[in-house]
PDB file of C-alpha atoms in Angstrom:
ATOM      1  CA  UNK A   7       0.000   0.000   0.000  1.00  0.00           C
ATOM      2  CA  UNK A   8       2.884   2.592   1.085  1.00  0.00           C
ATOM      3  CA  UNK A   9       5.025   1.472  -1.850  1.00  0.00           C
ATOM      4  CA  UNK A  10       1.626   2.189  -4.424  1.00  0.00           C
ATOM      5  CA  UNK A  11       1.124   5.495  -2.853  1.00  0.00           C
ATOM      6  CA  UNK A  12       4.499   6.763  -3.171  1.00  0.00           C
ATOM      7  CA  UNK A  13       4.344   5.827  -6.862  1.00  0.00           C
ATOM      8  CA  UNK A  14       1.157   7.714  -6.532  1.00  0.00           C
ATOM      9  CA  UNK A  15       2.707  10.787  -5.300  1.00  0.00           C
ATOM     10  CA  UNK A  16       5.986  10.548  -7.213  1.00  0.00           C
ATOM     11  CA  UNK A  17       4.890  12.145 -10.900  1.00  0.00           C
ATOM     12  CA  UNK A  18       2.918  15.119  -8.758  1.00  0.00           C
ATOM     13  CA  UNK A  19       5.835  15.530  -6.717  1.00  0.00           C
ATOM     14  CA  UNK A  20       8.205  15.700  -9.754  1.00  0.00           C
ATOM     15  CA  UNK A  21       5.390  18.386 -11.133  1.00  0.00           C
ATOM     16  CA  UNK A  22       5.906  20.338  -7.932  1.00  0.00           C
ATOM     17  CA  UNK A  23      10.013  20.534  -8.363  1.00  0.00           C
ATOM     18  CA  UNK A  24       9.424  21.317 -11.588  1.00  0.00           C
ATOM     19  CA  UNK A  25       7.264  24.439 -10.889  1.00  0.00           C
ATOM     20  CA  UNK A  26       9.052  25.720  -8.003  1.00  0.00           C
ATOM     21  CA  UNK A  27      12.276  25.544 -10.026  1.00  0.00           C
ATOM     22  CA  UNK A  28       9.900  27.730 -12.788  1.00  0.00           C
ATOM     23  CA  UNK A  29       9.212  29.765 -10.559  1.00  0.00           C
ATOM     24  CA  UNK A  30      12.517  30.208  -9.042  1.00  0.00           C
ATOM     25  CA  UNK A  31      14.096  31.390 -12.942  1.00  0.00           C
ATOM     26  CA  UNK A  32      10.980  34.113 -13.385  1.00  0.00           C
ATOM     27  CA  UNK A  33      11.329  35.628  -9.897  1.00  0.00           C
ATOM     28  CA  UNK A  34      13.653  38.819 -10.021  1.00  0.00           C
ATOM     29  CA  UNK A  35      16.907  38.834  -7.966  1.00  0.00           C
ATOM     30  CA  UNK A  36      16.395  40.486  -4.719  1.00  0.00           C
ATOM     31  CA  UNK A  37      17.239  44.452  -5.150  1.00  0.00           C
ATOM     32  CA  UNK A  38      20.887  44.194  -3.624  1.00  0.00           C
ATOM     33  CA  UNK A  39      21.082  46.696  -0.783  1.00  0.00           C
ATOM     34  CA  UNK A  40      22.121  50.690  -0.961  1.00  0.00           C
ATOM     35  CA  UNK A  41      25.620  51.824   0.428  1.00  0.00           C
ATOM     36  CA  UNK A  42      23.092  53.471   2.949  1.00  0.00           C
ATOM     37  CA  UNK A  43      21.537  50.413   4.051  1.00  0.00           C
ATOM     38  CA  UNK A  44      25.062  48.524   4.011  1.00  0.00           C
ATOM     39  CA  UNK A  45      26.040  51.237   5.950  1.00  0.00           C
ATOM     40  CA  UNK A  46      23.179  50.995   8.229  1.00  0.00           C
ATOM     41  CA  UNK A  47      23.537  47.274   8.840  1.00  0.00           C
ATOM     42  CA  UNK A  48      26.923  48.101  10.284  1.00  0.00           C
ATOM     43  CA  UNK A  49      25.710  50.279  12.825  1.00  0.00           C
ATOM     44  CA  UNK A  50      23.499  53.592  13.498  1.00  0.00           C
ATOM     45  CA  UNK A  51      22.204  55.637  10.158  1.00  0.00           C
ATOM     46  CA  UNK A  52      24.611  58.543   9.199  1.00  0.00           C
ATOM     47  CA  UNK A  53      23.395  61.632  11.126  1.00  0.00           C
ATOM     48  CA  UNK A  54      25.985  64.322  10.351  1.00  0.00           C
ATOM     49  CA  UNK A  55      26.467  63.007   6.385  1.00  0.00           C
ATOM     50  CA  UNK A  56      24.940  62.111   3.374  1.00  0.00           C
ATOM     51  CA  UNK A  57      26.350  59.304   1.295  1.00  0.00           C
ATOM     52  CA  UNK A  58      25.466  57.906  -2.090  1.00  0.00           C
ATOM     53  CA  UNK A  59      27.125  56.326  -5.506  1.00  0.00           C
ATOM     54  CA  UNK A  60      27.186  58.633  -8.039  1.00  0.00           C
ATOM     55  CA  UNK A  61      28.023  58.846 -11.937  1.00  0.00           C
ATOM     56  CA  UNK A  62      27.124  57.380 -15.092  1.00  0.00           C
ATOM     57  CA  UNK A  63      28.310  53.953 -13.757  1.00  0.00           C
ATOM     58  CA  UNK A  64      27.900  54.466 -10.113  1.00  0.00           C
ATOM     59  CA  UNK A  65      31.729  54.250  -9.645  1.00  0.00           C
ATOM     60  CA  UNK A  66      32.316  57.818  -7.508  1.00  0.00           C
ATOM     61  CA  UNK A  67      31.383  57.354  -4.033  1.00  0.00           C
ATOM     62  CA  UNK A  68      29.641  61.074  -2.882  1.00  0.00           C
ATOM     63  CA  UNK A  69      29.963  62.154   1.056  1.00  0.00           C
ATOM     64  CA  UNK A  70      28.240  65.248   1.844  1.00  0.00           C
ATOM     65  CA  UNK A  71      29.328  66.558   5.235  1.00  0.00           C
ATOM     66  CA  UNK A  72      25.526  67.600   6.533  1.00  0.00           C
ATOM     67  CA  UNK A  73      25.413  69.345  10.373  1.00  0.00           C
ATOM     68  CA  UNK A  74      24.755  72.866   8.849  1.00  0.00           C
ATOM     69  CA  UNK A  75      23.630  74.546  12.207  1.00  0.00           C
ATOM     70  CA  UNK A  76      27.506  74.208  12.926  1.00  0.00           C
ATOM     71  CA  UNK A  77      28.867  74.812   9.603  1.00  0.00           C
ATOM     72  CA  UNK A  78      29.923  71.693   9.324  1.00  0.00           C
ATOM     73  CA  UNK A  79      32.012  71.313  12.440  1.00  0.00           C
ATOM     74  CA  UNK A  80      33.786  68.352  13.083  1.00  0.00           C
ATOM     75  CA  UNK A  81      32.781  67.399  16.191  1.00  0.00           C
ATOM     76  CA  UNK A  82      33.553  63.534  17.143  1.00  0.00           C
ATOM     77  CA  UNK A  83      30.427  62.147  16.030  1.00  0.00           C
ATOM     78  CA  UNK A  84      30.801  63.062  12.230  1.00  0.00           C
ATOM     79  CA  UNK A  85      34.450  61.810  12.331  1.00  0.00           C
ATOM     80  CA  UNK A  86      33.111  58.620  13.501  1.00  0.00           C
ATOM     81  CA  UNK A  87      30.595  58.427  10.286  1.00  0.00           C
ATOM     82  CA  UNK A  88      33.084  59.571   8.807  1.00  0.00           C
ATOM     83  CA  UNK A  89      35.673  56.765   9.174  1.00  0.00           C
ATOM     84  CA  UNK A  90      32.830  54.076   8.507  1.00  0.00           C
ATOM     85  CA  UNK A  91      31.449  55.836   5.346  1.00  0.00           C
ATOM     86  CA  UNK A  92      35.412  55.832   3.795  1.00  0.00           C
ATOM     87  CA  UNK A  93      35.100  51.800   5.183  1.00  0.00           C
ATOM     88  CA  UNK A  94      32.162  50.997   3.041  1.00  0.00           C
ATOM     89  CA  UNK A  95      33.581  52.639   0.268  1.00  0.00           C
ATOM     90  CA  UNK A  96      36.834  51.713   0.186  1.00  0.00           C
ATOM     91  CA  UNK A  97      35.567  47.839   0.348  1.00  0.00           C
ATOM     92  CA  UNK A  98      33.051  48.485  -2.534  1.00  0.00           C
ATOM     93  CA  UNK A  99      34.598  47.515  -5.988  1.00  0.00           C
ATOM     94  CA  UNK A 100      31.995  49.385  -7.766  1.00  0.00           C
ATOM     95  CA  UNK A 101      33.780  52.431  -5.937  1.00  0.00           C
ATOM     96  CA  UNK A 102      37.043  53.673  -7.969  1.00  0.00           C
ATOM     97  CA  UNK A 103      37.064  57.077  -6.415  1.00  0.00           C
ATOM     98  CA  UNK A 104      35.407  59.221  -3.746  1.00  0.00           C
ATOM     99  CA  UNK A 105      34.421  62.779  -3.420  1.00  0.00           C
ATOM    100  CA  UNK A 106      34.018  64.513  -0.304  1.00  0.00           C
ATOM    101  CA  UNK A 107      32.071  67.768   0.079  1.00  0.00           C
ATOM    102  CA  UNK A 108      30.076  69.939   2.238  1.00  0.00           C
ATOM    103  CA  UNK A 109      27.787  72.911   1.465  1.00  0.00           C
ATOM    104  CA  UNK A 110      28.268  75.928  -0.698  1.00  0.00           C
ATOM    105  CA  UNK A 111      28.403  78.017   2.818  1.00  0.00           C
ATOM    106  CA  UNK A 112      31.554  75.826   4.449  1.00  0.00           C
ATOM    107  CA  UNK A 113      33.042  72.856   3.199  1.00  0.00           C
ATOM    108  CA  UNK A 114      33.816  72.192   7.416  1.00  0.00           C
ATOM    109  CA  UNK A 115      34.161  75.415   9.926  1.00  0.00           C
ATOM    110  CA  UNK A 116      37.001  73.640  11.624  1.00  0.00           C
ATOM    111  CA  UNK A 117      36.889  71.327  14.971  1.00  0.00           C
ATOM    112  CA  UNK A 118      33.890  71.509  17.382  1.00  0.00           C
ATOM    113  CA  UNK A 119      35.131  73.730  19.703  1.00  0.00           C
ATOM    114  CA  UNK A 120      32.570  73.453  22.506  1.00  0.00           C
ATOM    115  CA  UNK A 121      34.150  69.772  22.625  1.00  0.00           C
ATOM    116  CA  UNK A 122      37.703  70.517  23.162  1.00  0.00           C
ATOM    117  CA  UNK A 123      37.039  73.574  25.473  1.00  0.00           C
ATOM    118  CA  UNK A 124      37.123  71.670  28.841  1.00  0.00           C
ATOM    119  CA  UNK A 125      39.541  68.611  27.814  1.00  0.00           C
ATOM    120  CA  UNK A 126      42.896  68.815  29.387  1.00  0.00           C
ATOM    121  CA  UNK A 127      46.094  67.760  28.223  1.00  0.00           C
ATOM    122  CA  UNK A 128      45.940  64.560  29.815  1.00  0.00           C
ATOM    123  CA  UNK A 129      42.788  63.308  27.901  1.00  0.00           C
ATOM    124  CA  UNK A 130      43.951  64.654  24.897  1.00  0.00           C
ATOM    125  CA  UNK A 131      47.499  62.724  25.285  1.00  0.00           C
ATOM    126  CA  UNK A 132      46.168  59.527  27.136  1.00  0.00           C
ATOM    127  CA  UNK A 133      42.918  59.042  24.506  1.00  0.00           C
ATOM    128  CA  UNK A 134      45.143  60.001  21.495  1.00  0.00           C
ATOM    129  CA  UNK A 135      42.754  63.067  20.770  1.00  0.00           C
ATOM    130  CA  UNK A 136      42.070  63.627  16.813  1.00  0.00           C
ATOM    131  CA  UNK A 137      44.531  60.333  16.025  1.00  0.00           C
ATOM    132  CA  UNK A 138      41.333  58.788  14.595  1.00  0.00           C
ATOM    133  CA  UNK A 139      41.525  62.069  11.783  1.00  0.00           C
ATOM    134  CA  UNK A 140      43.857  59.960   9.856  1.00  0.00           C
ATOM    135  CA  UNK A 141      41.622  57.556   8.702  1.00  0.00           C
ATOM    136  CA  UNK A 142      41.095  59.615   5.261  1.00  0.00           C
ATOM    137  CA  UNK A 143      44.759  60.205   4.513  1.00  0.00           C
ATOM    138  CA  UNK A 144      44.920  56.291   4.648  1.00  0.00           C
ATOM    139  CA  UNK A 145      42.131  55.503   2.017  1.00  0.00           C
ATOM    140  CA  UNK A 146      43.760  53.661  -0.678  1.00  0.00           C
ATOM    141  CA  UNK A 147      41.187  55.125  -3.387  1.00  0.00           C
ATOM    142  CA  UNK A 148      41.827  58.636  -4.575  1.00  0.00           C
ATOM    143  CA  UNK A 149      39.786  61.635  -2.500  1.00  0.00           C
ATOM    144  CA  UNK A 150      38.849  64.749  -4.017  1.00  0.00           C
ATOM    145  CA  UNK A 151      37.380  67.489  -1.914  1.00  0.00           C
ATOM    146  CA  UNK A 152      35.465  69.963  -3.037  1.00  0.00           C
ATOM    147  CA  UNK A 153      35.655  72.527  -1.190  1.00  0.00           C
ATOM    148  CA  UNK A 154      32.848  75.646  -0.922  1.00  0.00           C
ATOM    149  CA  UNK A 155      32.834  78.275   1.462  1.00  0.00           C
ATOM    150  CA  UNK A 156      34.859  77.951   5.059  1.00  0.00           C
ATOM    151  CA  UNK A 157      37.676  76.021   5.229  1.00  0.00           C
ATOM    152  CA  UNK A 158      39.392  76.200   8.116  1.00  0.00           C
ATOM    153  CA  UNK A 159      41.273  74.237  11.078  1.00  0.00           C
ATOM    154  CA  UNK A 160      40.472  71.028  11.152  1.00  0.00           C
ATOM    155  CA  UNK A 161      38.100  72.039   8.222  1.00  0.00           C
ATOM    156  CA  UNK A 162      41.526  72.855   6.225  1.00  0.00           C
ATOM    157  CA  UNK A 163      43.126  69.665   7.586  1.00  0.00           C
ATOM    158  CA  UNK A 164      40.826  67.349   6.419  1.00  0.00           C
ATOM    159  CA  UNK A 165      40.712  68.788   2.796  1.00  0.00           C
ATOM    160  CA  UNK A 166      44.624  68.472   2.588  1.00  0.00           C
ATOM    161  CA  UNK A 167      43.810  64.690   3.983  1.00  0.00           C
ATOM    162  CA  UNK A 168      41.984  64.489   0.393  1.00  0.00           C
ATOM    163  CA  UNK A 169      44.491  63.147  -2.732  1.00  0.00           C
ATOM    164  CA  UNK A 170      42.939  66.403  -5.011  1.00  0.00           C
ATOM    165  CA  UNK A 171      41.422  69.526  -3.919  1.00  0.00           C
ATOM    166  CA  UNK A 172      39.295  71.478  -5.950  1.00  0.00           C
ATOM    167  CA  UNK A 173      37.374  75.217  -5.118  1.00  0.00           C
ATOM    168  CA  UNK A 174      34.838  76.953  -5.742  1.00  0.00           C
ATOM    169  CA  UNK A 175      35.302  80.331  -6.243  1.00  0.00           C
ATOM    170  CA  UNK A 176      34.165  81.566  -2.803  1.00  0.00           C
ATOM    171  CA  UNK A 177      36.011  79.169  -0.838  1.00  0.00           C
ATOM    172  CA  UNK A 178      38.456  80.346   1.988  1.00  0.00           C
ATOM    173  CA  UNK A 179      41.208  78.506   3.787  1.00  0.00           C
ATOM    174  CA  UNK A 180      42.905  78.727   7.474  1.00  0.00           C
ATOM    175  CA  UNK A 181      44.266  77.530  10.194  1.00  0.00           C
ATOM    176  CA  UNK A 182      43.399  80.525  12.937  1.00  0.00           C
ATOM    177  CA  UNK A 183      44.318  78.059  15.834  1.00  0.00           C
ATOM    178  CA  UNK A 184      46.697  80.867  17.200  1.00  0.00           C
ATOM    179  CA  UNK A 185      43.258  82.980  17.555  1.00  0.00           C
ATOM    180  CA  UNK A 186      41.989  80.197  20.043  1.00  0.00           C
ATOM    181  CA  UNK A 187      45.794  79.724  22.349  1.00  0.00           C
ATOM    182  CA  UNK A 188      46.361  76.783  20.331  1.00  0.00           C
ATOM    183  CA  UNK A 189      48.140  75.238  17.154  1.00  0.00           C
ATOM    184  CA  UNK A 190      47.165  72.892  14.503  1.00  0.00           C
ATOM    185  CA  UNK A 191      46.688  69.443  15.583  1.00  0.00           C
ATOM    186  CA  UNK A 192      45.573  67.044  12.663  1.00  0.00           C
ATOM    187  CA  UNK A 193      48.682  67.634  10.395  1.00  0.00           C
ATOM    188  CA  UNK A 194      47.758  71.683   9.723  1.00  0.00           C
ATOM    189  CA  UNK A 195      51.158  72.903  10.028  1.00  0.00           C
ATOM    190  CA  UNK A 196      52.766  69.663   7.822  1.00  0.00           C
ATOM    191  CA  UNK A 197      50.736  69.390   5.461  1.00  0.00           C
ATOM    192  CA  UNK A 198      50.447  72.651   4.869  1.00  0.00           C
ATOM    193  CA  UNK A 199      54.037  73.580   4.796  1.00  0.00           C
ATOM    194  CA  UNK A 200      54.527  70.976   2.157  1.00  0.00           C
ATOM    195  CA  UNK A 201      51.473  72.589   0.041  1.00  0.00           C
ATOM    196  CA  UNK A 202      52.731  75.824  -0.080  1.00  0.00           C
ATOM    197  CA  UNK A 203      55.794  76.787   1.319  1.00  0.00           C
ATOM    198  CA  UNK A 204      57.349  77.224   4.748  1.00  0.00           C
ATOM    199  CA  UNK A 205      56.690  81.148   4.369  1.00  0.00           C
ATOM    200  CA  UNK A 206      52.709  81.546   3.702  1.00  0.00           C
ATOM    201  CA  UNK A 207      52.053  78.550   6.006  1.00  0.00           C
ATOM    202  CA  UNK A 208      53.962  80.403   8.643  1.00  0.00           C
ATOM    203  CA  UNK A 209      52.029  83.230   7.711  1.00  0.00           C
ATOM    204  CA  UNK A 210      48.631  81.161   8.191  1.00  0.00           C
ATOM    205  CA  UNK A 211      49.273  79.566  11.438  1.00  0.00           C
ATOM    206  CA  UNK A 212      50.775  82.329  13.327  1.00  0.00           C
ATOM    207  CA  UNK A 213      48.361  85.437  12.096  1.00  0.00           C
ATOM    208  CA  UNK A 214      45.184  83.112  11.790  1.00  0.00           C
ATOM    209  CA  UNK A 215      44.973  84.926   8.355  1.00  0.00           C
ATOM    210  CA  UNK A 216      42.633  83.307   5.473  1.00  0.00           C
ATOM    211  CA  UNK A 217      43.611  83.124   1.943  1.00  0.00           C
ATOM    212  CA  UNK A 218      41.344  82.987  -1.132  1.00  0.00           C
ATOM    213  CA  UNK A 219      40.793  80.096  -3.180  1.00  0.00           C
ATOM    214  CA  UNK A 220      42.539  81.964  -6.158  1.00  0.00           C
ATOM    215  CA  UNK A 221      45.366  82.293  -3.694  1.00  0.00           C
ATOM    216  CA  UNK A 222      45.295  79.236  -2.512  1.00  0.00           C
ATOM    217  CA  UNK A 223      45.059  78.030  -6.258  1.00  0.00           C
ATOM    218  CA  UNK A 224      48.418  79.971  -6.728  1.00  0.00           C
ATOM    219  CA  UNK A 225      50.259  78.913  -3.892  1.00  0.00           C
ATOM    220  CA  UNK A 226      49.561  74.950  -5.035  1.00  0.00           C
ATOM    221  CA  UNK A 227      46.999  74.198  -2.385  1.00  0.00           C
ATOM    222  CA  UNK A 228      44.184  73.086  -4.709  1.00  0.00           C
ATOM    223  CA  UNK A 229      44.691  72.259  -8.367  1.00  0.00           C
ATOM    224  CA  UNK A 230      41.659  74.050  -9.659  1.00  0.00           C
ATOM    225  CA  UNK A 231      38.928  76.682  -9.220  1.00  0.00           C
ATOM    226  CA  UNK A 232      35.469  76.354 -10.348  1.00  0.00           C
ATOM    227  CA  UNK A 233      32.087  78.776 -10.070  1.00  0.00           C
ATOM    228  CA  UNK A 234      30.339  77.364  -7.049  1.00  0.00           C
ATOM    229  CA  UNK A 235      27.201  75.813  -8.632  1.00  0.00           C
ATOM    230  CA  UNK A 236      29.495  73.948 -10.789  1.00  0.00           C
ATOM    231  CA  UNK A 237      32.534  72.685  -7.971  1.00  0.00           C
ATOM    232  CA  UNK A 238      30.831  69.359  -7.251  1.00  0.00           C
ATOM    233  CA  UNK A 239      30.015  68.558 -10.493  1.00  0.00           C
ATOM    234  CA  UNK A 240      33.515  69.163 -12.075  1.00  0.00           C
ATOM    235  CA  UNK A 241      34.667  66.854  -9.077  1.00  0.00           C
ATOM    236  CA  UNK A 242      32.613  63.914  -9.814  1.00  0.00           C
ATOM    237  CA  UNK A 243      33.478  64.381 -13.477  1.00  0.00           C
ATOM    238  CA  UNK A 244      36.897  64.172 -12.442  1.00  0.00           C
ATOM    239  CA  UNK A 245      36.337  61.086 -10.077  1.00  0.00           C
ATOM    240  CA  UNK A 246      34.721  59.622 -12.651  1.00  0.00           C
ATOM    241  CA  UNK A 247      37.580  59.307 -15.089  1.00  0.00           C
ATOM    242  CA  UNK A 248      39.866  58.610 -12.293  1.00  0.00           C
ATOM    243  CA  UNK A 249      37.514  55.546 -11.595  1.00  0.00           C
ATOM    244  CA  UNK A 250      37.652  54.521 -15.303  1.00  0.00           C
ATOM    245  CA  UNK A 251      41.314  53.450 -14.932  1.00  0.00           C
ATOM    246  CA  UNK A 252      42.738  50.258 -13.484  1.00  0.00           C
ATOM    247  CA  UNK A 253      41.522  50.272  -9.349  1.00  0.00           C
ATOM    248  CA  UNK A 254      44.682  48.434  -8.181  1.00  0.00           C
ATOM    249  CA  UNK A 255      47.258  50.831 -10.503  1.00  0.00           C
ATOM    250  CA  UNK A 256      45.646  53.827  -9.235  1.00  0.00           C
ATOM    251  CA  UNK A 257      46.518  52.776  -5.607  1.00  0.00           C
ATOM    252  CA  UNK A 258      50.306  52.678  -6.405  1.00  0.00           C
ATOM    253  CA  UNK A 259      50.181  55.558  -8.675  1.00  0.00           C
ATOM    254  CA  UNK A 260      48.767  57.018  -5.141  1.00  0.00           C
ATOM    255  CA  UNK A 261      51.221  55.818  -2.669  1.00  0.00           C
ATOM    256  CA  UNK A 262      53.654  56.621  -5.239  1.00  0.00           C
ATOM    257  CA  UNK A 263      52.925  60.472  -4.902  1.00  0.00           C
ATOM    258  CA  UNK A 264      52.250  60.218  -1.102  1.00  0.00           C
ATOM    259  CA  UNK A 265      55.955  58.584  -1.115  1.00  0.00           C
ATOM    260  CA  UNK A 266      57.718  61.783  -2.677  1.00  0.00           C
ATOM    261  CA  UNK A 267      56.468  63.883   0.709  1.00  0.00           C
ATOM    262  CA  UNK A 268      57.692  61.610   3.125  1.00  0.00           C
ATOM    263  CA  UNK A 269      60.856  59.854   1.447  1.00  0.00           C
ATOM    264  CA  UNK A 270      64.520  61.476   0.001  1.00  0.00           C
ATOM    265  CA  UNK A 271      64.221  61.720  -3.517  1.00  0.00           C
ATOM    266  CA  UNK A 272      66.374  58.467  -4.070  1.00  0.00           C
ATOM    267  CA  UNK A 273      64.093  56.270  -1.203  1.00  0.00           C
ATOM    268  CA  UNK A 274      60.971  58.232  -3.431  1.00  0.00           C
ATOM    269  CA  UNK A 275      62.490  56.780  -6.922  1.00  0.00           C
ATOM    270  CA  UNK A 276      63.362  53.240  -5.603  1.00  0.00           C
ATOM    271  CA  UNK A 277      59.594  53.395  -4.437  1.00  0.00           C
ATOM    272  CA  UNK A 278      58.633  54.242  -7.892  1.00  0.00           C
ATOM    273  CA  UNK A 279      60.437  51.644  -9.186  1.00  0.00           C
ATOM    274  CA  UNK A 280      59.445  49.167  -6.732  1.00  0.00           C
ATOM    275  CA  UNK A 281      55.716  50.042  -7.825  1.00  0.00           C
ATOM    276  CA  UNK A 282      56.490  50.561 -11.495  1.00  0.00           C
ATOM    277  CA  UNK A 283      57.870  46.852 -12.016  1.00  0.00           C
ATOM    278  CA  UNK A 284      55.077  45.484  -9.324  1.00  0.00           C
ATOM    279  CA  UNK A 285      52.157  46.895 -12.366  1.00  0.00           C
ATOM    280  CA  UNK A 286      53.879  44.168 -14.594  1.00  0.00           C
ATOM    281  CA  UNK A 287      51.685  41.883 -12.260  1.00  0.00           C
ATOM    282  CA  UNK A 288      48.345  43.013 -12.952  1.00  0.00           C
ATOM    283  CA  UNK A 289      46.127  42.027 -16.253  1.00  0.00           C
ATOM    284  CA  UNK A 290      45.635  45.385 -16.516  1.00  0.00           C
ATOM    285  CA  UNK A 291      48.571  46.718 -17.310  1.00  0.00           C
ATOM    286  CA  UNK A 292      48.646  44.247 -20.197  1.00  0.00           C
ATOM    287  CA  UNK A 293      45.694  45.165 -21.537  1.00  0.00           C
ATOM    288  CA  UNK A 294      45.801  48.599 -20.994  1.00  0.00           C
ATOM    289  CA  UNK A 295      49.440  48.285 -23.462  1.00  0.00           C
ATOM    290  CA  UNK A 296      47.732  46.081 -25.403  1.00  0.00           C
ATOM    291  CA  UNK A 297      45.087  48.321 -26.294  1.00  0.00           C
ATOM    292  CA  UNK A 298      47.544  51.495 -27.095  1.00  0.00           C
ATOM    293  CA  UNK A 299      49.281  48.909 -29.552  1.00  0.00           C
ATOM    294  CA  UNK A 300      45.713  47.592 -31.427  1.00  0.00           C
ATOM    295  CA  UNK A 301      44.530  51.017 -30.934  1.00  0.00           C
ATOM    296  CA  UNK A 302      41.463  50.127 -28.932  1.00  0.00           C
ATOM    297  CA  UNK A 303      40.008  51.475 -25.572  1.00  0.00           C
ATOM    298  CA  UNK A 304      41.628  49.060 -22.606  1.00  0.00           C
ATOM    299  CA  UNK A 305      38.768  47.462 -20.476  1.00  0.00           C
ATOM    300  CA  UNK A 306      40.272  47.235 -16.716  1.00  0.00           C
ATOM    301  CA  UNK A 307      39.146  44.215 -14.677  1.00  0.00           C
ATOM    302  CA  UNK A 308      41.180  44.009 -12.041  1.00  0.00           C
ATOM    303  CA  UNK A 309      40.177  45.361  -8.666  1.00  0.00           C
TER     304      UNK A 309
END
């Protein structure tokens, strides 16, 4: 009896399978999840930023810096978001480059000041105060800021953190720490010395003065200048074609550059050449010769 009811049930069963796995191949992939929601499943929704993926092929990570009532000061909670927006894109291999702005007022004010006012020196030494700043300078994709408005202190800081610095045509840069019985603390008087000279950055960090974003164009600080309706725009654009090259080349053509302002020239050009012969590695710097010789657009894979 069991045996002639399984035999029974056997062709409807097969029937069953059969539809299910139908069903299974007309059913639309889930919708894979938004860097937001990624984000989100890693801990609390951004508060002080707005984050997306951006261009015609969604390679250019976008961070907006977003507390306005504060200009965009960094207090500890947007450095926080921060460093775990740069995480999510940095292990995204649609991602090729990133793009940090804030609003056409201030691209960031500087460092929450209300914050640091009662700390003394042996918080700030025994937590390692603002050592958790670094986290953008150590990004292996290429930053751009683009910067409107206010930069200054730590708002200054983090744009020289960025690979590429861009301006609109309002924007302003300082470090005024002097004005507040303090100096630079998140690389303000390094990096800037190595932007534009040991004079002006004296200049900057001892007088508190500002400098336009044509001057600071002049003096090497940012590589160009745009009208401010069109600064993020020309950044993404330039992100974009950044992001259209080989991922794992870019790196070393990154730590490459970084190398030349912390190395002698001959440690820099052993560097170079370390990196140079390590792209004879990669697929893509096959193709990408391979296509100058057949005279062909190179297609990148590797990431």
């Amino acid at each position: 009896m069991a045996a002639s009811l399984r035999a029974l049930l056997r062709p409807a069963a097969a029937a069953a399978a059969a539809a299910a796995a139908r069903s299974r191949v007309l059913l639309p992939p889930p919708p894979r999840p938004s860097l937001a929601a990624r984000t989100r499943s890693a801990g609390a929704p951004f508060q002080y930023l707005a984050v997306q993926k951006t261009g015609a092929r969604q390679s250019v990570g976008l961070i907006q810096l977003n507390r306005p009532q504060a200009l965009n000061a960094l207090c500890e909670g947007l450095m926080e978001e921060l460093r775990r927006a740069l995480e999510a894109l940095e292990s995204d291999p649609q991602v090729g480059a990133i793009v940090l702005t804030g609003s056409q007022k201030a691209f960031a004010a500087g460092a929450d000041i209300k914050e640091m006012q009662n700390k003394t020196f042996q918080e700030c030494y025994s937590g390692a105060f603002l050592a958790g700043w670094d986290k953008v300078s150590t990004v292996r994709k290429p930053i751009i800021a683009a910067v409107n408005g206010y930069a200054l202190g730590g708002g200054c800081e983090l744009a020289m953190m960025c690979d590429i610095i861009y301006a609109g045509e309002k924007a302003q840069f300082g470090q005024p720490e002097i004005l507040l019985g303090t100096i630079p603390g998140a690389g303000g008087t390094q990096r800037l010395t190595r932007a534009v000279g040991k004079s002006l950055a004296m200049e900057m960090v001892l007088t508190g003065d500002r400098i336009s974003a044509a001057e600071a164009k002049e003096a090497g600080l940012v590589s160009k200048v745009f009208p401010v309706e069109k600064l993020v725009d020309a950044a993404i654009a330039c992100a974009e074609k950044i992001a259209s090259n080989s991922k794992v080349v870019t790196a070393m053509a990154k730590e490459s550059v970084n190398a030349a302002f912390e190395m002698t020239l001959a440690e820099g050009t052993r560097t170079e050449k370390r990196l140079f012969y390590a792209t004879f590695a990669t697929g893509d710097r096959k193709e990408g010769m391979t296509a100058f010789v057949e005279k062909r657009k190179a297609n990148f894979t590797d990431s």
